[in-house]
Tab-separated table of C-alpha atoms in Angstrom:
chain	number	residue	atom	x	y	z
A	1	MET	CA	0.000	0.000	0.000
A	2	ASN	CA	1.280	3.447	-0.905
A	3	THR	CA	0.588	6.059	1.752
A	4	ALA	CA	2.981	8.709	0.627
A	5	VAL	CA	0.617	11.597	1.017
A	6	ALA	CA	-1.652	10.276	3.714
A	7	GLY	CA	-0.627	12.915	6.238
A	8	GLU	CA	-0.390	15.963	4.007
A	9	ARG	CA	-2.845	18.788	4.524
A	10	GLN	CA	-4.830	19.623	1.422
A	11	HIS	CA	-6.825	22.758	2.158
A	12	TYR	CA	-7.357	23.519	-1.518
A	13	TRP	CA	-10.008	20.816	-1.837
A	14	ASP	CA	-12.227	22.749	0.591
A	15	THR	CA	-11.737	26.010	-1.265
A	16	LEU	CA	-12.294	24.536	-4.705
A	17	ARG	CA	-15.418	22.624	-3.701
A	18	ALA	CA	-16.930	25.816	-2.278
A	19	LEU	CA	-16.007	27.812	-5.391
A	20	LEU	CA	-17.547	25.218	-7.694
A	21	MET	CA	-20.789	25.416	-5.728
A	22	LEU	CA	-20.743	29.225	-5.783
A	23	LEU	CA	-20.138	29.248	-9.547
A	24	GLY	CA	-23.739	28.096	-9.824
A	25	ILE	CA	-24.714	31.730	-9.287
A	26	PRO	CA	-22.981	33.291	-12.338
A	27	TYR	CA	-23.816	30.189	-14.378
A	28	HIS	CA	-27.561	30.370	-13.789
A	29	VAL	CA	-27.667	34.162	-14.068
A	30	ALA	CA	-25.849	33.908	-17.406
A	31	LEU	CA	-28.427	31.362	-18.587
A	32	SER	CA	-31.165	33.826	-17.663
A	33	TYR	CA	-29.750	36.649	-19.797
A	34	ARG	CA	-28.846	35.017	-23.107
A	35	PRO	CA	-29.837	37.105	-26.141
A	36	GLY	CA	-32.781	35.637	-28.040
A	37	GLU	CA	-33.125	32.640	-25.710
A	38	THR	CA	-35.498	31.930	-22.856
A	39	TRP	CA	-34.450	29.720	-19.980
A	40	ILE	CA	-36.861	28.490	-17.284
A	41	VAL	CA	-37.281	32.133	-16.247
A	42	ARG	CA	-37.908	34.873	-18.820
A	43	SER	CA	-35.803	38.027	-18.663
A	44	ASN	CA	-36.832	39.589	-22.019
A	45	GLU	CA	-33.246	40.732	-22.588
A	46	GLY	CA	-29.717	39.470	-23.000
A	47	TRP	CA	-26.029	40.310	-23.066
A	48	ALA	CA	-23.836	38.786	-25.777
A	49	PRO	CA	-21.025	37.416	-23.542
A	50	PHE	CA	-23.382	35.581	-21.174
A	51	PRO	CA	-23.892	32.460	-23.366
A	52	GLN	CA	-20.132	31.934	-23.603
A	53	ILE	CA	-19.716	32.519	-19.869
A	54	ALA	CA	-22.396	29.930	-19.130
A	55	GLU	CA	-20.892	27.384	-21.535
A	56	PHE	CA	-17.407	27.832	-20.105
A	57	ILE	CA	-18.537	27.352	-16.503
A	58	HIS	CA	-20.699	24.402	-17.504
A	59	LEU	CA	-17.781	22.700	-19.227
A	60	PHE	CA	-15.786	21.948	-16.073
A	61	ARG	CA	-17.826	22.827	-12.970
A	62	MET	CA	-19.787	19.636	-12.336
A	63	PRO	CA	-17.116	17.192	-13.599
A	64	ALA	CA	-14.661	18.808	-11.183
A	65	PHE	CA	-17.256	18.680	-8.407
A	66	PHE	CA	-17.905	14.966	-8.892
A	67	LEU	CA	-14.180	14.277	-9.108
A	68	ILE	CA	-13.768	15.910	-5.694
A	69	ALA	CA	-16.742	13.935	-4.380
A	70	GLY	CA	-15.125	10.691	-5.523
A	71	TYR	CA	-11.831	11.687	-3.927
A	72	PHE	CA	-13.458	12.225	-0.546
A	73	ALA	CA	-15.548	9.081	-0.880
A	74	ALA	CA	-12.305	7.096	-1.118
A	75	LEU	CA	-10.775	9.038	1.748
A	76	LEU	CA	-13.716	8.633	4.108
A	77	LEU	CA	-14.419	5.004	3.261
A	78	SER	CA	-10.866	4.250	4.401
A	79	ARG	CA	-11.798	5.671	7.811
A	80	ARG	CA	-15.433	4.677	8.313
A	81	ALA	CA	-17.558	1.579	7.912
A	82	PRO	CA	-19.389	1.724	4.556
A	83	ALA	CA	-22.853	1.415	6.133
A	84	LEU	CA	-22.163	4.215	8.619
A	85	TRP	CA	-20.731	6.478	5.930
A	86	LEU	CA	-23.713	5.864	3.648
A	87	LYS	CA	-26.170	6.583	6.455
A	88	GLN	CA	-24.399	9.884	7.098
A	89	ARG	CA	-24.580	10.711	3.392
A	90	PHE	CA	-28.328	10.152	3.266
A	91	VAL	CA	-28.864	12.326	6.329
A	92	ARG	CA	-26.505	15.048	5.092
A	93	LEU	CA	-27.962	15.191	1.581
A	94	GLY	CA	-31.387	13.567	1.781
A	95	ILE	CA	-33.003	15.796	4.405
A	96	PRO	CA	-32.092	19.087	2.636
A	97	PHE	CA	-33.145	17.506	-0.666
A	98	ILE	CA	-36.650	16.744	0.613
A	99	THR	CA	-36.940	20.101	2.383
A	100	SER	CA	-35.880	22.003	-0.727
A	101	ILE	CA	-38.323	20.119	-2.955
A	102	LEU	CA	-41.180	20.976	-0.607
A	103	VAL	CA	-40.203	24.574	0.217
A	104	LEU	CA	-37.780	26.122	-2.281
A	105	VAL	CA	-38.619	24.482	-5.607
A	106	PRO	CA	-42.318	25.541	-5.612
A	107	ILE	CA	-41.269	29.152	-4.959
A	108	MET	CA	-38.806	28.978	-7.831
A	109	ASN	CA	-41.352	27.413	-10.165
A	110	LEU	CA	-43.952	30.060	-9.363
A	111	ALA	CA	-41.437	32.813	-10.139
A	112	CYS	CA	-40.653	31.121	-13.457
A	113	GLU	CA	-44.336	30.851	-14.359
A	114	PHE	CA	-45.048	34.470	-13.414
A	115	SER	CA	-42.132	35.613	-15.579
A	116	ASN	CA	-43.590	33.845	-18.615
A	117	LEU	CA	-47.390	34.124	-18.295
A	118	PRO	CA	-50.181	36.314	-16.899
A	119	TYR	CA	-50.962	35.480	-13.286
A	120	SER	CA	-54.087	33.406	-13.926
A	121	LYS	CA	-52.425	31.316	-16.638
A	122	ALA	CA	-49.235	31.078	-14.587
A	123	LEU	CA	-51.065	29.410	-11.711
A	124	SER	CA	-52.733	26.946	-14.069
A	125	SER	CA	-49.389	26.151	-15.685
A	126	PHE	CA	-47.804	25.706	-12.250
A	127	LEU	CA	-50.456	23.206	-11.183
A	128	TRP	CA	-50.299	21.298	-14.470
A	129	ASN	CA	-46.496	21.046	-14.527
A	130	SER	CA	-46.395	20.126	-10.849
A	131	SER	CA	-48.565	17.102	-11.541
A	132	HIS	CA	-47.057	16.043	-14.890
A	133	SER	CA	-43.344	16.926	-15.009
A	134	GLY	CA	-40.761	15.183	-12.841
A	135	GLY	CA	-38.022	17.594	-13.817
A	136	TYR	CA	-40.229	20.443	-12.619
A	137	TRP	CA	-39.658	19.208	-9.068
A	138	VAL	CA	-36.017	18.207	-9.302
A	139	ARG	CA	-34.562	21.337	-10.942
A	140	HIS	CA	-31.096	22.218	-9.592
A	141	LEU	CA	-31.246	19.442	-6.995
A	142	TRP	CA	-30.429	16.736	-9.551
A	143	PHE	CA	-26.818	16.472	-8.411
A	144	ILE	CA	-27.959	15.273	-4.974
A	145	ILE	CA	-29.759	12.343	-6.586
A	146	VAL	CA	-26.639	11.410	-8.547
A	147	LEU	CA	-24.383	11.791	-5.508
A	148	LEU	CA	-26.605	9.435	-3.533
A	149	TYR	CA	-26.541	6.884	-6.375
A	150	LEU	CA	-22.760	6.966	-6.522
A	151	SER	CA	-22.359	6.903	-2.752
A	152	THR	CA	-24.658	3.887	-2.496
A	153	MET	CA	-22.777	2.033	-5.231
A	154	MET	CA	-19.382	2.743	-3.689
A	155	ALA	CA	-20.507	1.803	-0.181
A	156	ALA	CA	-22.006	-1.451	-1.481
A	157	LEU	CA	-18.871	-2.337	-3.436
A	158	SER	CA	-16.685	-1.527	-0.435
A	159	GLY	CA	-18.799	-3.825	1.696
A	160	VAL	CA	-18.490	-6.678	-0.789
A	161	ILE	CA	-14.821	-6.031	-1.651
A	162	PRO	CA	-13.146	-4.846	1.582
A	163	ARG	CA	-9.896	-4.042	-0.237
A	164	LEU	CA	-11.647	-1.102	-1.913
A	165	ARG	CA	-11.722	0.624	1.460
A	166	THR	CA	-7.962	0.723	1.961
A	167	GLY	CA	-6.235	-0.625	-1.138
A	168	TYR	CA	-4.040	1.625	-3.276
A	169	ILE	CA	-3.148	1.469	-6.948
A	170	ALA	CA	-0.035	-0.642	-7.530
A	171	GLU	CA	2.942	1.580	-6.779
A	172	GLY	CA	4.732	0.829	-10.041
A	173	PHE	CA	1.713	1.700	-12.162
A	174	ASP	CA	1.059	4.788	-10.043
A	175	ARG	CA	4.589	6.078	-10.623
A	176	LEU	CA	4.406	5.264	-14.334
A	177	CYS	CA	1.259	7.363	-14.710
A	178	ALA	CA	2.810	10.133	-12.628
A	179	ARG	CA	5.906	10.284	-14.855
A	180	HIS	CA	3.801	10.416	-18.011
A	181	ILE	CA	0.801	12.348	-16.747
A	182	LEU	CA	0.021	14.087	-20.041
A	183	PRO	CA	-0.289	10.957	-22.230
A	184	ALA	CA	-1.984	9.182	-19.316
A	185	LEU	CA	-4.649	11.890	-19.207
A	186	LEU	CA	-5.119	11.771	-22.969
A	187	VAL	CA	-5.705	8.012	-22.812
A	188	LEU	CA	-8.031	8.546	-19.874
A	189	GLY	CA	-9.865	11.243	-21.818
A	190	LEU	CA	-10.380	8.818	-24.696
A	191	VAL	CA	-11.809	6.160	-22.367
A	192	ILE	CA	-14.151	8.579	-20.598
A	193	GLY	CA	-15.087	10.204	-23.898
A	194	LEU	CA	-16.053	6.884	-25.459
A	195	TRP	CA	-18.167	6.124	-22.392
A	196	ARG	CA	-19.922	9.507	-22.555
A	197	ALA	CA	-20.412	9.222	-26.295
A	198	GLY	CA	-21.494	5.595	-26.500
A	199	VAL	CA	-23.407	4.827	-23.317
A	200	LEU	CA	-25.358	8.069	-23.246
A	201	GLU	CA	-26.198	7.729	-26.941
A	202	ALA	CA	-27.437	4.189	-26.273
A	203	PHE	CA	-29.574	5.593	-23.452
A	204	TYR	CA	-31.251	7.992	-25.892
A	205	ILE	CA	-31.552	5.486	-28.742
A	206	ALA	CA	-33.247	3.028	-26.384
A	207	GLY	CA	-35.868	5.663	-25.622
A	208	LEU	CA	-34.982	5.817	-21.937
A	209	ASN	CA	-35.115	9.618	-21.810
A	210	THR	CA	-38.568	9.526	-20.209
A	211	ASN	CA	-40.180	11.518	-17.433
A	212	LEU	CA	-39.317	8.827	-14.873
A	213	LEU	CA	-35.869	7.658	-15.976
A	214	GLN	CA	-34.452	10.972	-17.143
A	215	GLN	CA	-36.394	13.767	-15.464
A	216	ILE	CA	-36.913	12.173	-12.034
A	217	LEU	CA	-34.274	9.462	-11.609
A	218	ARG	CA	-31.660	11.380	-13.645
A	219	LEU	CA	-30.030	8.269	-15.044
A	220	ASP	CA	-28.538	10.229	-17.924
A	221	GLU	CA	-26.704	12.459	-15.429
A	222	LEU	CA	-25.497	9.341	-13.623
A	223	ILE	CA	-24.007	8.081	-16.894
A	224	LEU	CA	-22.325	11.433	-17.531
A	225	PHE	CA	-20.783	11.978	-14.110
A	226	ALA	CA	-20.004	8.476	-12.812
A	227	PRO	CA	-16.607	8.439	-14.610
A	228	TRP	CA	-15.534	11.661	-12.890
A	229	PHE	CA	-16.540	10.321	-9.486
A	230	LEU	CA	-14.592	7.122	-10.161
A	231	LEU	CA	-11.608	9.150	-11.346
A	232	GLY	CA	-11.570	11.102	-8.092
A	233	PHE	CA	-11.767	7.837	-6.150
A	234	LEU	CA	-8.788	6.443	-8.069
A	235	PHE	CA	-6.746	9.629	-7.645
A	236	GLN	CA	-7.044	9.302	-3.865
A	237	ARG	CA	-5.601	5.791	-4.164
A	238	ALA	CA	-2.774	6.861	-6.508
A	239	PRO	CA	-0.793	9.505	-4.573
A	240	ALA	CA	2.044	9.873	-7.079
A	241	THR	CA	-0.374	10.384	-9.966
A	242	LEU	CA	-2.408	12.824	-7.900
A	243	LYS	CA	0.729	14.815	-7.129
A	244	SER	CA	1.475	15.125	-10.844
A	245	PHE	CA	-2.165	15.878	-11.655
A	246	THR	CA	-2.262	18.770	-9.187
A	247	ARG	CA	0.957	20.349	-10.468
A	248	VAL	CA	0.676	23.463	-12.660
A	249	SER	CA	1.816	22.572	-16.183
A	250	LEU	CA	2.203	24.954	-19.112
A	251	PRO	CA	1.645	22.196	-21.734
A	252	MET	CA	-1.569	21.257	-19.932
A	253	VAL	CA	-2.726	24.876	-19.950
A	254	VAL	CA	-2.068	25.064	-23.697
A	255	LEU	CA	-3.908	21.793	-24.317
A	256	ALA	CA	-6.828	22.945	-22.187
A	257	ALA	CA	-7.058	26.158	-24.207
A	258	VAL	CA	-6.939	24.290	-27.531
A	259	PHE	CA	-9.495	21.667	-26.518
A	260	THR	CA	-11.784	24.320	-25.029
A	261	VAL	CA	-11.772	26.259	-28.304
A	262	LEU	CA	-12.553	23.035	-30.177
A	263	ALA	CA	-15.369	22.258	-27.743
A	264	PHE	CA	-16.856	25.705	-28.364
A	265	ARG	CA	-16.276	26.006	-32.108
A	266	VAL	CA	-16.269	22.462	-33.516
A	267	ALA	CA	-18.190	20.157	-31.173
A	268	PRO	CA	-21.609	21.855	-31.657
A	269	ASP	CA	-21.489	21.061	-35.399
A	270	LEU	CA	-20.717	17.361	-34.892
A	271	HIS	CA	-23.021	14.471	-34.127
A	272	PRO	CA	-23.935	14.766	-30.409
A	273	ALA	CA	-22.005	11.600	-29.508
A	274	THR	CA	-18.897	12.787	-31.367
A	275	GLY	CA	-19.255	16.211	-29.791
A	276	ARG	CA	-19.316	14.650	-26.326
A	277	LEU	CA	-16.190	12.658	-27.156
A	278	LEU	CA	-14.326	15.778	-28.263
A	279	SER	CA	-15.519	17.917	-25.363
A	280	THR	CA	-14.315	15.289	-22.864
A	281	PHE	CA	-10.720	16.251	-23.594
A	282	ALA	CA	-11.584	19.888	-22.875
A	283	ILE	CA	-13.336	18.899	-19.645
A	284	LEU	CA	-10.442	16.766	-18.397
A	285	THR	CA	-7.628	19.177	-19.229
A	286	LEU	CA	-9.561	22.208	-18.011
A	287	THR	CA	-10.416	20.403	-14.777
A	288	GLN	CA	-6.722	19.636	-14.305
A	289	VAL	CA	-5.838	23.298	-14.791
A	290	VAL	CA	-8.487	24.410	-12.294
A	291	ILE	CA	-7.455	21.867	-9.640
A	292	ALA	CA	-3.747	22.583	-10.150
A	293	ALA	CA	-4.403	26.314	-9.808
A	294	ALA	CA	-6.352	25.698	-6.604
A	295	HIS	CA	-3.500	23.551	-5.281
A	296	TYR	CA	-0.949	26.251	-6.094
A	297	TRP	CA	-2.822	29.302	-4.816
A	298	MET	CA	-5.349	28.011	-2.281
A	299	ASP	CA	-3.580	25.299	-0.301
A	300	ARG	CA	-3.620	27.186	2.992
A	301	PRO	CA	-6.060	27.602	5.902
A	302	SER	CA	-8.394	30.595	5.855
A	303	MET	CA	-11.187	31.700	8.164
A	304	LEU	CA	-13.095	33.240	5.249
A	305	VAL	CA	-12.800	30.055	3.215
A	306	SER	CA	-13.896	28.051	6.238
A	307	ARG	CA	-17.092	30.076	6.411
A	308	PHE	CA	-17.804	29.761	2.716
A	309	VAL	CA	-17.197	26.007	2.868
A	310	ASP	CA	-19.796	25.727	5.622
A	311	ALA	CA	-22.225	27.986	3.760
A	312	ALA	CA	-21.771	26.681	0.205
A	313	PHE	CA	-24.445	23.976	0.289
A	314	VAL	CA	-27.123	26.288	1.698
A	315	ILE	CA	-26.109	29.009	-0.761
A	316	TYR	CA	-26.517	26.527	-3.596
A	317	LEU	CA	-29.965	25.422	-2.423
A	318	PHE	CA	-31.225	29.003	-2.134
A	319	HIS	CA	-29.541	30.654	-5.094
A	320	MET	CA	-31.906	29.345	-7.770
A	321	PRO	CA	-35.173	30.543	-6.173
A	322	ILE	CA	-33.548	33.910	-5.505
A	323	ILE	CA	-32.231	34.251	-9.073
A	324	THR	CA	-35.582	33.398	-10.653
A	325	ILE	CA	-37.407	35.900	-8.429
A	326	LEU	CA	-34.880	38.663	-9.152
A	327	VAL	CA	-34.898	38.024	-12.914
A	328	TRP	CA	-38.698	38.052	-12.947
A	329	LEU	CA	-38.986	41.243	-10.866
A	330	GLY	CA	-36.199	42.887	-12.854
A	331	GLN	CA	-37.830	42.478	-16.269
A	332	ASP	CA	-38.790	46.154	-16.545
A	333	VAL	CA	-35.922	47.694	-14.584
A	334	PRO	CA	-34.267	50.167	-17.017
A	335	VAL	CA	-30.571	49.410	-16.548
A	336	PRO	CA	-28.046	47.852	-18.943
A	337	THR	CA	-28.354	44.074	-19.049
A	338	ALA	CA	-24.732	43.490	-18.064
A	339	VAL	CA	-25.154	45.680	-14.993
A	340	LYS	CA	-28.439	43.989	-14.165
A	341	GLY	CA	-26.926	40.522	-14.458
A	342	ILE	CA	-23.970	41.384	-12.244
A	343	GLY	CA	-26.365	42.990	-9.775
A	344	VAL	CA	-28.497	39.842	-9.679
A	345	MET	CA	-25.359	37.807	-8.969
A	346	ALA	CA	-24.321	40.078	-6.098
A	347	ILE	CA	-27.785	40.250	-4.535
A	348	THR	CA	-28.216	36.491	-4.881
A	349	LEU	CA	-24.936	35.829	-3.111
A	350	ALA	CA	-25.813	38.286	-0.344
A	351	LEU	CA	-29.316	36.904	0.225
A	352	SER	CA	-28.138	33.283	0.066
A	353	TRP	CA	-25.397	34.097	2.548
A	354	GLY	CA	-27.999	35.743	4.760
A	355	ALA	CA	-30.125	32.598	4.582
A	356	TRP	CA	-27.145	30.582	5.774
A	357	LEU	CA	-26.490	33.000	8.658
A	358	VAL	CA	-30.014	32.333	9.904
A	359	ILE	CA	-29.984	28.592	9.224
A	360	ALA	CA	-26.595	28.121	10.885
A	361	ARG	CA	-27.983	29.495	14.163
A	362	VAL	CA	-31.222	27.489	14.396
A	363	ARG	CA	-31.049	23.761	15.101
A	364	LEU	CA	-34.242	22.809	13.236
A	365	LEU	CA	-33.359	24.875	10.177
A	366	ALA	CA	-29.803	23.534	10.172
A	367	TRP	CA	-31.116	19.977	10.023
A	368	LEU	CA	-33.762	20.751	7.416
A	369	PHE	CA	-31.596	22.768	5.015
A	370	ASN	CA	-28.048	21.617	5.805
A	371	GLY	CA	-28.400	18.131	7.262
A	372	THR	CA	-26.177	19.096	10.213
A	373	GLU	CA	-26.135	20.624	13.651
A	374	PRO	CA	-25.890	24.452	13.686
A	375	THR	CA	-22.389	25.447	12.595
A	376	LEU	CA	-22.162	29.191	13.122
A	377	GLY	CA	-21.241	28.807	16.784
A	378	ARG	CA	-17.899	27.354	15.755
A	379	HIS	CA	-16.958	30.654	14.189
A	380	ALA	CA	-18.265	32.836	16.999
A	381	ALA	CA	-15.255	31.823	19.081
A	382	GLY	CA	-13.081	33.686	16.584
A	383	LEU	CA	-9.616	32.962	15.289
A	384	THR	CA	-8.800	30.183	17.751
A	385	THR	CA	-11.612	28.014	16.449
A	386	GLY	CA	-10.660	28.680	12.860
A	387	LEU	CA	-7.025	27.821	13.429
A	388	ALA	CA	-7.947	24.667	15.304
A	389	ARG	CA	-10.062	23.567	12.377
A	390	SER	CA	-7.242	24.316	9.974
A	391	GLN	CA	-5.088	21.710	11.688
A	392	ASN	CA	-7.341	18.893	10.469
A	393	LYS	CA	-5.493	16.845	7.856
A	394	THR	CA	-7.124	16.239	4.504
A	395	LYS	CA	-10.491	17.133	6.007
A	396	ALA	CA	-13.540	16.526	3.832
A	397	PRO	CA	-15.758	19.525	3.119
A	398	ALA	CA	-19.047	19.266	4.998
A	399	LEU	CA	-21.103	18.419	1.913
A	400	LEU	CA	-18.769	15.578	1.052
A	401	SER	CA	-18.365	14.176	4.562
């Protein structure tokens, strides 16, 4: 077993996970203000750069998030019994999921309907969609469903194959991949790309993109993101490869730029399966650049980061209802669209943060919306508490623990 990095502190994972969650705000605001396009909420205006901003964020945000989730799944399964870990996952994610479906999603859907239709028709549309469309209820919570699928699968496999809990990649193979990280990633990109191209296309050809299988159970998203989760799991068990993967590399930056341009300019004109294959190389190289940058610049303890890590899940749950309400109410506000969009981002972050400040103080709300005990008290003690927390080694962010 290779345990070369078992004791190293890796604060950048916390920071990056929080940033990926917070990027949901500019991503969904950008979707709301695309020229000539209507998202779930109607803005009646657009700004030319917003579609590209949304596409760029979308390219790497969730693959990187699931990679981090897989990394911490491997880490925590090496420390906890699979059944206990899975139970904690369902409490941590499942309770906020149910609460958000019952409380936040209806508010968001009403705002979307009111932005598109007169009030009387909006209410009728809300009632009809609520009773006929599974995706209408899931909305931005889909990733929780997929995380629970993947957590259940990994816990079950770890129970059946105990070596998965503690076993590492063979040291020789790990070092080989580390020495040749660029070709290793290109081969990996081909494998993942063929999976994304072939399996997802088979899903569509088989007619499985139905209200139940796609909109509610989100099996297509499971197909898309399972490889990234598995990759994160394997990285945690291959310390030499992980060290190379998290190192800033100029050739990787160049490749990421080239593949990203191809994903933007070429992939949309290809067959969807071929486009997914090509874009996989952009996703993988861009994810490497983002993680390496986080490792280089963010691998240090920070009180501010600690707060955002604690707040990120609640901010994510609340940001979509807030965005849809602000976009709807801002339809006739006479300011430039770019200014309006940036304003919606800032107000959304502030209000979501405010929601967390309340939730983090109230036990019932903390359980309902965060799946935890109240957390704000930890920070009230000031710097001492923050520094004590920073001493934890390779600590999993709250959402991933």
